[in-house]
């Protein structure tokens, strides 16, 4: 991930060190915002998602189906507009 420095606005790059995060090449500011919230999902919680209906293949595939086209001339309140 690459982002802008909060201090000076310079383009930052991922640090190549034992400390994860980005480092500003101009001012040296370190940032870990792009790494997430420092939360870890347990293996059990991750396994339980396999049974969650939101992640079933047919439900995911439904998100990629074309939506019904709505006629732009038709109004929802029943009135006809010129």
Tab-separated table of N, CA, C and O in Angstrom:
chain	number	residue	atom	x	y	z
A	1	UNK	N	0.854	-1.178	0.000
A	1	UNK	CA	0.000	0.000	0.000
A	1	UNK	C	0.891	1.230	0.000
A	1	UNK	O	1.940	1.244	0.605
A	2	UNK	N	0.451	2.247	-0.665
A	2	UNK	CA	1.204	3.491	-0.695
A	2	UNK	C	0.232	4.631	-0.389
A	2	UNK	O	-0.913	4.614	-0.796
A	3	UNK	N	0.707	5.611	0.326
A	3	UNK	CA	-0.169	6.710	0.727
A	3	UNK	C	0.627	7.999	0.840
A	3	UNK	O	1.840	8.005	0.679
A	4	UNK	N	-0.056	9.079	1.160
A	4	UNK	CA	0.594	10.372	1.334
A	4	UNK	C	0.899	10.596	2.800
A	4	UNK	O	0.137	10.211	3.675
A	5	UNK	N	2.007	11.250	3.057
A	5	UNK	CA	2.423	11.560	4.418
A	5	UNK	C	1.442	12.548	5.049
A	5	UNK	O	1.072	13.551	4.431
A	6	UNK	N	1.018	12.272	6.264
A	6	UNK	CA	0.095	13.168	6.968
A	6	UNK	C	0.777	14.460	7.399
A	6	UNK	O	0.117	15.451	7.641
A	7	UNK	N	2.096	14.442	7.486
A	7	UNK	CA	2.837	15.610	7.939
A	7	UNK	C	3.178	16.567	6.796
A	7	UNK	O	2.984	17.765	6.909
A	8	UNK	N	3.724	16.022	5.694
A	8	UNK	CA	4.191	16.910	4.626
A	8	UNK	C	3.548	16.635	3.268
A	8	UNK	O	3.765	17.387	2.327
A	9	UNK	N	2.786	15.540	3.134
A	9	UNK	CA	2.090	15.240	1.887
A	9	UNK	C	2.909	14.486	0.856
A	9	UNK	O	2.417	14.180	-0.218
A	10	UNK	N	4.154	14.161	1.169
A	10	UNK	CA	5.011	13.426	0.234
A	10	UNK	C	4.509	11.992	0.076
A	10	UNK	O	3.996	11.399	1.011
A	11	UNK	N	4.700	11.444	-1.094
A	11	UNK	CA	4.335	10.069	-1.388
A	11	UNK	C	5.207	9.135	-0.555
A	11	UNK	O	6.426	9.210	-0.606
A	12	UNK	N	4.573	8.275	0.266
A	12	UNK	CA	5.310	7.372	1.149
A	12	UNK	C	5.345	5.971	0.549
A	12	UNK	O	4.497	5.602	-0.246
A	13	UNK	N	6.329	5.194	0.955
A	13	UNK	CA	6.461	3.819	0.488
A	13	UNK	C	6.537	2.890	1.683
A	13	UNK	O	6.878	3.302	2.789
A	14	UNK	N	6.239	1.606	1.444
A	14	UNK	CA	6.286	0.602	2.500
A	14	UNK	C	7.715	0.477	3.022
A	14	UNK	O	8.661	0.432	2.257
A	15	UNK	N	7.860	0.399	4.336
A	15	UNK	CA	9.175	0.284	4.967
A	15	UNK	C	9.729	-1.118	4.798
A	15	UNK	O	9.005	-2.094	4.912
A	16	UNK	N	11.005	-1.221	4.528
A	16	UNK	CA	11.701	-2.501	4.462
A	16	UNK	C	12.497	-2.680	5.745
A	16	UNK	O	13.715	-2.540	5.777
A	17	UNK	N	11.784	-2.960	6.837
A	17	UNK	CA	12.435	-3.154	8.131
A	17	UNK	C	11.562	-4.075	8.970
A	17	UNK	O	10.528	-4.556	8.524
A	18	UNK	N	11.970	-4.333	10.219
A	18	UNK	CA	11.174	-5.205	11.075
A	18	UNK	C	9.899	-4.527	11.570
A	18	UNK	O	9.004	-5.172	12.083
A	19	UNK	N	9.791	-3.206	11.414
A	19	UNK	CA	8.594	-2.462	11.797
A	19	UNK	C	7.758	-2.234	10.542
A	19	UNK	O	8.209	-1.604	9.593
A	20	UNK	N	6.542	-2.809	10.532
A	20	UNK	CA	5.681	-2.667	9.367
A	20	UNK	C	5.100	-1.270	9.284
A	20	UNK	O	4.862	-0.617	10.285
A	21	UNK	N	4.834	-0.818	8.078
A	21	UNK	CA	4.217	0.471	7.856
A	21	UNK	C	4.897	1.223	6.733
A	21	UNK	O	5.763	0.701	6.036
A	22	UNK	N	4.495	2.455	6.535
A	22	UNK	CA	5.074	3.318	5.503
A	22	UNK	C	5.992	4.343	6.162
A	22	UNK	O	5.783	4.740	7.305
A	23	UNK	N	6.994	4.792	5.393
A	23	UNK	CA	7.940	5.797	5.880
A	23	UNK	C	8.038	6.902	4.847
A	23	UNK	O	8.217	6.641	3.657
A	24	UNK	N	7.950	8.140	5.312
A	24	UNK	CA	8.084	9.285	4.425
A	24	UNK	C	9.568	9.505	4.123
A	24	UNK	O	10.368	9.654	5.045
A	25	UNK	N	9.936	9.553	2.845
A	25	UNK	CA	11.336	9.764	2.510
A	25	UNK	C	11.820	11.181	2.798
A	25	UNK	O	13.019	11.412	2.921
A	26	UNK	N	10.898	12.140	2.937
A	26	UNK	CA	11.304	13.524	3.186
A	26	UNK	C	11.442	13.856	4.665
A	26	UNK	O	12.470	14.362	5.094
A	27	UNK	N	10.398	13.546	5.457
A	27	UNK	CA	10.432	13.968	6.863
A	27	UNK	C	10.622	12.813	7.844
A	27	UNK	O	10.802	13.033	9.032
A	28	UNK	N	10.533	11.555	7.356
A	28	UNK	CA	10.746	10.402	8.221
A	28	UNK	C	9.527	9.955	9.005
A	28	UNK	O	9.612	9.037	9.817
A	29	UNK	N	8.373	10.573	8.769
A	29	UNK	CA	7.141	10.198	9.469
A	29	UNK	C	6.792	8.745	9.153
A	29	UNK	O	6.899	8.308	8.021
A	30	UNK	N	6.392	7.986	10.164
A	30	UNK	CA	5.978	6.589	9.984
A	30	UNK	C	4.475	6.483	10.184
A	30	UNK	O	3.907	7.133	11.050
A	31	UNK	N	3.855	5.640	9.364
A	31	UNK	CA	2.401	5.501	9.387
A	31	UNK	C	2.044	4.025	9.246
A	31	UNK	O	2.672	3.301	8.481
A	32	UNK	N	1.025	3.580	9.984
A	32	UNK	CA	0.545	2.199	9.875
A	32	UNK	C	-0.932	2.157	9.515
A	32	UNK	O	-1.574	1.125	9.641
A	33	UNK	N	-1.498	3.273	9.069
A	33	UNK	CA	-2.933	3.349	8.776
A	33	UNK	C	-3.374	2.338	7.726
A	33	UNK	O	-4.447	1.760	7.824
A	34	UNK	N	-2.558	2.116	6.720
A	34	UNK	CA	-2.972	1.221	5.634
A	34	UNK	C	-2.876	-0.248	6.028
A	34	UNK	O	-3.279	-1.117	5.265
A	35	UNK	N	-2.392	-0.547	7.222
A	35	UNK	CA	-2.262	-1.932	7.656
A	35	UNK	C	-3.509	-2.443	8.355
A	35	UNK	O	-3.582	-3.598	8.734
A	36	UNK	N	-4.497	-1.613	8.560
A	36	UNK	CA	-5.735	-2.064	9.183
A	36	UNK	C	-5.870	-1.578	10.614
A	36	UNK	O	-5.277	-0.597	11.027
A	37	UNK	N	-6.646	-2.311	11.381
A	37	UNK	CA	-6.994	-1.883	12.731
A	37	UNK	C	-6.273	-2.666	13.815
A	37	UNK	O	-6.654	-2.616	14.971
A	38	UNK	N	-5.242	-3.419	13.453
A	38	UNK	CA	-4.516	-4.257	14.406
A	38	UNK	C	-5.421	-5.278	15.087
A	38	UNK	O	-5.225	-5.646	16.229
A	39	UNK	N	-6.449	-5.722	14.374
A	39	UNK	CA	-7.324	-6.760	14.901
A	39	UNK	C	-7.015	-8.064	14.179
A	39	UNK	O	-6.642	-8.074	13.009
A	40	UNK	N	-7.156	-9.143	14.878
A	40	UNK	CA	-6.893	-10.456	14.309
A	40	UNK	C	-8.176	-11.275	14.402
A	40	UNK	O	-8.831	-11.305	15.433
A	41	UNK	N	-8.524	-11.942	13.298
A	41	UNK	CA	-9.687	-12.819	13.271
A	41	UNK	C	-9.209	-14.218	13.629
A	41	UNK	O	-8.259	-14.729	13.034
A	42	UNK	N	-9.874	-14.825	14.602
A	42	UNK	CA	-9.462	-16.171	15.012
A	42	UNK	C	-9.777	-17.175	13.910
A	42	UNK	O	-10.639	-16.953	13.066
A	43	UNK	N	-9.091	-18.304	13.936
A	43	UNK	CA	-9.343	-19.347	12.938
A	43	UNK	C	-10.764	-19.862	13.028
A	43	UNK	O	-11.396	-20.165	12.022
A	44	UNK	N	-11.292	-19.975	14.248
A	44	UNK	CA	-12.658	-20.462	14.429
A	44	UNK	C	-13.666	-19.492	13.812
A	44	UNK	O	-14.629	-19.904	13.163
A	45	UNK	N	-13.451	-18.195	14.027
A	45	UNK	CA	-14.361	-17.200	13.458
A	45	UNK	C	-14.285	-17.217	11.934
A	45	UNK	O	-15.303	-17.081	11.252
A	46	UNK	N	-13.088	-17.402	11.410
A	46	UNK	CA	-12.926	-17.466	9.968
A	46	UNK	C	-13.597	-18.708	9.396
A	46	UNK	O	-14.281	-18.648	8.373
A	47	UNK	N	-13.457	-19.840	10.073
A	47	UNK	CA	-14.113	-21.073	9.625
A	47	UNK	C	-15.637	-20.939	9.654
A	47	UNK	O	-16.334	-21.489	8.802
A	48	UNK	N	-16.166	-20.222	10.643
A	48	UNK	CA	-17.616	-20.081	10.752
A	48	UNK	C	-18.206	-19.308	9.577
A	48	UNK	O	-19.394	-19.448	9.271
A	49	UNK	N	-17.399	-18.515	8.903
A	49	UNK	CA	-17.897	-17.766	7.752
A	49	UNK	C	-18.272	-18.686	6.590
A	49	UNK	O	-19.081	-18.316	5.743
A	50	UNK	N	-17.706	-19.894	6.564
A	50	UNK	CA	-18.038	-20.840	5.499
A	50	UNK	C	-19.513	-21.230	5.550
A	50	UNK	O	-20.104	-21.551	4.517
A	51	UNK	N	-20.126	-21.193	6.723
A	51	UNK	CA	-21.537	-21.536	6.863
A	51	UNK	C	-22.452	-20.315	6.755
A	51	UNK	O	-23.668	-20.449	6.730
A	52	UNK	N	-21.875	-19.132	6.681
A	52	UNK	CA	-22.657	-17.900	6.600
A	52	UNK	C	-23.281	-17.796	5.207
A	52	UNK	O	-22.584	-17.853	4.198
A	53	UNK	N	-24.613	-17.651	5.117
A	53	UNK	CA	-25.272	-17.617	3.803
A	53	UNK	C	-24.812	-16.449	2.925
A	53	UNK	O	-24.914	-16.512	1.706
A	54	UNK	N	-24.303	-15.391	3.515
A	54	UNK	CA	-23.831	-14.257	2.708
A	54	UNK	C	-22.672	-14.639	1.810
A	54	UNK	O	-22.436	-14.000	0.783
A	55	UNK	N	-21.941	-15.689	2.188
A	55	UNK	CA	-20.753	-16.062	1.441
A	55	UNK	C	-20.934	-17.331	0.619
A	55	UNK	O	-19.961	-17.884	0.109
A	56	UNK	N	-22.159	-17.788	0.465
A	56	UNK	CA	-22.437	-18.945	-0.378
A	56	UNK	C	-22.249	-18.525	-1.842
A	56	UNK	O	-22.582	-17.397	-2.220
A	57	UNK	N	-21.704	-19.400	-2.669
A	57	UNK	CA	-21.400	-19.029	-4.056
A	57	UNK	C	-22.579	-18.431	-4.823
A	57	UNK	O	-22.408	-17.463	-5.560
A	58	UNK	N	-23.784	-18.991	-4.645
A	58	UNK	CA	-24.930	-18.454	-5.389
A	58	UNK	C	-25.302	-17.042	-4.932
A	58	UNK	O	-25.749	-16.217	-5.724
A	59	UNK	N	-25.109	-16.742	-3.659
A	59	UNK	CA	-25.403	-15.391	-3.176
A	59	UNK	C	-24.360	-14.388	-3.648
A	59	UNK	O	-24.687	-13.243	-3.953
A	60	UNK	N	-23.126	-14.803	-3.708
A	60	UNK	CA	-22.078	-13.912	-4.220
A	60	UNK	C	-22.293	-13.676	-5.707
A	60	UNK	O	-22.197	-12.547	-6.190
A	61	UNK	N	-22.614	-14.729	-6.456
A	61	UNK	CA	-22.837	-14.599	-7.898
A	61	UNK	C	-24.010	-13.672	-8.198
A	61	UNK	O	-24.003	-12.967	-9.214
A	62	UNK	N	-25.013	-13.637	-7.319
A	62	UNK	CA	-26.178	-12.771	-7.538
A	62	UNK	C	-25.788	-11.300	-7.574
A	62	UNK	O	-26.464	-10.490	-8.210
A	63	UNK	N	-24.693	-10.942	-6.937
A	63	UNK	CA	-24.234	-9.548	-6.951
A	63	UNK	C	-23.744	-9.114	-8.323
A	63	UNK	O	-23.619	-7.922	-8.582
A	64	UNK	N	-23.434	-10.060	-9.192
A	64	UNK	CA	-22.891	-9.735	-10.500
A	64	UNK	C	-23.919	-9.841	-11.617
A	64	UNK	O	-23.591	-9.634	-12.776
A	65	UNK	N	-25.161	-10.162	-11.266
A	65	UNK	CA	-26.221	-10.206	-12.262
A	65	UNK	C	-26.647	-8.788	-12.597
A	65	UNK	O	-26.640	-7.903	-11.731
A	66	UNK	N	-27.055	-8.536	-13.846
A	66	UNK	CA	-27.489	-7.183	-14.196
A	66	UNK	C	-28.761	-6.810	-13.433
A	66	UNK	O	-29.663	-7.631	-13.267
A	67	UNK	N	-28.798	-5.593	-12.963
A	67	UNK	CA	-29.978	-5.103	-12.247
A	67	UNK	C	-31.104	-4.862	-13.248
A	67	UNK	O	-30.871	-4.609	-14.431
A	68	UNK	N	-32.341	-4.957	-12.779
A	68	UNK	CA	-33.473	-4.663	-13.648
A	68	UNK	C	-33.381	-3.210	-14.092
A	68	UNK	O	-33.139	-2.316	-13.281
A	69	UNK	N	-33.569	-3.019	-15.370
A	69	UNK	CA	-33.492	-1.660	-15.882
A	69	UNK	C	-34.790	-0.931	-15.567
A	69	UNK	O	-35.884	-1.465	-15.722
A	70	UNK	N	-34.653	0.298	-15.114
A	70	UNK	CA	-35.803	1.126	-14.781
A	70	UNK	C	-35.978	2.150	-15.888
A	70	UNK	O	-35.021	2.772	-16.333
A	71	UNK	N	-37.220	2.315	-16.342
A	71	UNK	CA	-37.511	3.301	-17.368
A	71	UNK	C	-37.370	4.695	-16.768
A	71	UNK	O	-38.088	5.044	-15.821
A	72	UNK	N	-36.463	5.518	-17.282
A	72	UNK	CA	-36.262	6.849	-16.696
A	72	UNK	C	-37.463	7.765	-16.862
A	72	UNK	O	-37.603	8.741	-16.140
A	73	UNK	N	-38.346	7.469	-17.812
A	73	UNK	CA	-39.521	8.302	-18.010
A	73	UNK	C	-40.634	7.975	-17.013
A	73	UNK	O	-41.567	8.740	-16.845
A	74	UNK	N	-40.544	6.853	-16.362
A	74	UNK	CA	-41.578	6.429	-15.433
A	74	UNK	C	-41.271	6.984	-14.048
A	74	UNK	O	-40.170	6.875	-13.541
A	75	UNK	N	-42.258	7.591	-13.421
A	75	UNK	CA	-42.080	8.157	-12.090
A	75	UNK	C	-42.689	7.218	-11.064
A	75	UNK	O	-43.690	6.571	-11.318
A	76	UNK	N	-42.134	7.187	-9.890
A	76	UNK	CA	-42.615	6.264	-8.872
A	76	UNK	C	-43.940	6.689	-8.254
A	76	UNK	O	-44.606	5.875	-7.643
A	77	UNK	N	-44.328	7.938	-8.381
A	77	UNK	CA	-45.590	8.354	-7.771
A	77	UNK	C	-46.777	8.222	-8.726
A	77	UNK	O	-47.894	8.599	-8.402
A	78	UNK	N	-46.563	7.672	-9.922
A	78	UNK	CA	-47.663	7.393	-10.832
A	78	UNK	C	-48.006	8.524	-11.785
A	78	UNK	O	-48.834	8.359	-12.660
A	79	UNK	N	-47.394	9.686	-11.616
A	79	UNK	CA	-47.705	10.786	-12.515
A	79	UNK	C	-46.895	10.656	-13.805
A	79	UNK	O	-45.777	10.154	-13.799
A	80	UNK	N	-47.483	11.103	-14.909
A	80	UNK	CA	-46.769	11.135	-16.180
A	80	UNK	C	-46.124	12.500	-16.334
A	80	UNK	O	-46.770	13.531	-16.169
A	81	UNK	N	-44.862	12.509	-16.666
A	81	UNK	CA	-44.127	13.755	-16.874
A	81	UNK	C	-43.857	13.901	-18.353
A	81	UNK	O	-43.547	12.926	-19.030
A	82	UNK	N	-43.954	15.127	-18.856
A	82	UNK	CA	-43.712	15.340	-20.298
A	82	UNK	C	-42.263	15.112	-20.671
A	82	UNK	O	-41.376	15.109	-19.973
